[in-house]
Amino acid sequence: MYRRVSILMRKHFVSVLVLCVAMIASLSVKAADPAKGKTLFQQNCASCHNVHKQVTGPALKGVEERWSDKKLLRQWIHNSGSVIASGDPYAVKLFNDFNKQAMPGFPSFTDADIDDILAYIADESTKGPATTKVDPAAAAGGAGEDSGNNSLLFGIITLILAVVALILMQINSSLNKLAADKDGVAVPEPVPFYKNKAYIALLILVLFIVGGYYTINGAIGLGRQKDYMPKQEIFFSHRVHAGVNQINCLYCHAGAEKSKHAMIPSENICMNCHKTISEYSGTPELFTAEGQKVNGSAEIQKLYDHVGWDKTSQQYTKPGKPIEWTKIHNLPDHVYFNHSQHIVAGKQQCQTCHGAITEMDEVHQFAELSMGWCVNCHRTTKVQFADNKYYSIFEQFHQQVKEGKIDSVTVEMVGGTECQKCHY
Ligand code: HEC
Ligand code: HEC
Ligand code: HEC
Ligand code: HEC
Ligand code: HEC
Ligand code: HEC
């Protein structure tokens, strides 16, 4: 009888484990993930879309309700041209309303990616529009924090499962002993689990692996500074300049198209406009990350103090001294990174690497700038051959695409993960 219970227990032990694993698996493939969607949105859509207000494209608040069919909406994001071509009346009207400005297609997105983005939009739609006051935690933490919550959840589930497994193993061994007693077989008294050498060894091993993992990760991360947001001498808001007033990034960072460095503009570029703009209208209201109100006009005066401009006599009266901007992005010296290669040949958007700059009052470092970050993008980004003279040297790929051997070419295939391309 006891033997049977014991066998039963053993069977159950396995099925409970299987059940638990299935539970975890089902949790991890659970529907759309708005945190992932937020990252995708900021990297691919934020240059033209805002959830609450119309920018280049329409405000996306409640967009799912405007589309009769989610499949069609997905197809739109994959390739809006194909939906317009199919003659869908809503799509055609939208296209005409926006001056027949075609939205770029995102053929590499999976349905899951798109659902993540839509989940983010839906989440964001329920919140009010972002107030002018920047929430420093949200601005700095971003998607990272949301995924942090998830790993905490998985951690707790794992812990609970481990305890359940331990208890089941204890019950199993006691039942075994009872069964053996009943049959009259002499079995040594079971060792309590805290004295059991196997358990102790296992515990030490687990601690070693977990500890090692965090130590190594910490060591690799030394010198990285994602979210770094130093205080600058002048409170210069990208939201006011590149966002509200729509000044092109390249007007100030012309180097991004021509050279390795994007470069920070010199004071005379500021003065092109600020000889006439000496006061700040006060909208949008500006706040520091700590929530202190900023007086924009006083900040413009600081610019004048630097260049020695007198705004009443409208002329330079003193010799200037340069503004000392604190550099935010810093790759180590052993890495070669070239902006023009990514902007001109690679056709990448600033926002993909720098985040939603047009919504930042103070710039913070958006990407990790780790080697994994560079290499992962090179593995997944498809080279855009169309109208791209830079790639005429890679004619062989054209041939292979034509012959159907490959269907697209990633940066990796043109050498983007060779060590010497990034390291001197
Ligand atoms: C270069 C600018 C641009 C980018 C980048 C862009 N869009 Fe658009 N989007 C538009 C424009 C413009 C329209 C309006 C329709 C048209 O003119 O084709 C639009 C329309 C839409 C619509 C339909 C809105 C409605 O009211 O029904 C959706 C949904 C959409 N975009 C989603 C996205 C998503 C998701 C991304 C990122 C993966 C994205 N867009 C990236 C410009 C852009
Ligand atoms: C009116 C001029 C101007 C415009 C327009 C402008 N920037 Fe800037 N940008 C600056 C100045 C000045 C700084 C240095 C101060 C700071 O970090 O805020 C800067 C800093 C930056 C930095 C951080 C550099 C570092 O120290 O590592 C990035 C990234 C950046 N800008 C990206 C952009 C992008 C992307 C756009 C377009 C959406 C843009 N900028 C538009 C003037 C401008
Ligand atoms: C492929 C990713 C990527 C793209 C796209 C990109 N940047 Fe950068 N940006 C970086 C990295 C990496 C650094 C740090 C470079 C360093 O430390 O040498 C940087 C640094 C900067 C800086 C600091 C000054 C400098 O040149 O080091 C500015 C300003 C800047 N970027 C602006 C821009 C603008 C404007 C655009 C769009 C026209 C843009 N970036 C597009 C990755 C990118
Ligand atoms: C292409 C024109 C243009 C250029 C170039 C420009 N600005 Fe501005 N700036 C503006 C406009 C427009 C406003 C908003 C005025 C308003 O709303 O009243 C503004 C506002 C400001 C403000 C007050 C709001 C804030 O961001 O704190 C400061 C400070 C400022 N600019 C500094 C600078 C500096 C420093 C540079 C050079 C790196 C610069 N600007 C370059 C057009 C420009
Ligand atoms: C957002 C995606 C993206 C990120 C992030 C990115 N790159 Fe790139 N990179 C590209 C694309 C696209 C090209 C293709 C352009 C070309 O072939 O020149 C490229 C090309 C290059 C090349 C030339 C490769 C060749 O075969 O000629 C180098 C070097 C490079 N990247 C370095 C870096 C470094 C260093 C980083 C990280 C600091 C980085 N990239 C991050 C997209 C990215
Ligand atoms: C696409 C660009 C790119 C390529 C290709 C690349 N690296 Fe890196 N590597 C980087 C960047 C960026 C860093 C700096 C990471 C940081 O600061 O954390 C780095 C850092 C390193 C470091 C210092 C340790 C660290 O993580 O900071 C070593 C060692 C290294 N790379 C070796 C290699 C080797 C070996 C290869 C070829 C297999 C290679 N790299 C290919 C971009 C690249």
XYZ file of C-alpha atoms in Angstrom, residues 170 189-197 199-200:
12
model
C 11.116 15.287 1.498
C 17.330 7.146 9.378
C 17.016 9.799 6.602
C 19.361 12.737 7.058
C 17.479 16.041 7.593
C 17.839 18.169 4.478
C 19.951 20.890 6.087
C 22.564 18.273 6.924
C 22.279 16.454 3.617
C 25.583 16.855 1.771
C 21.651 19.630 -0.810
C 24.481 21.665 0.674
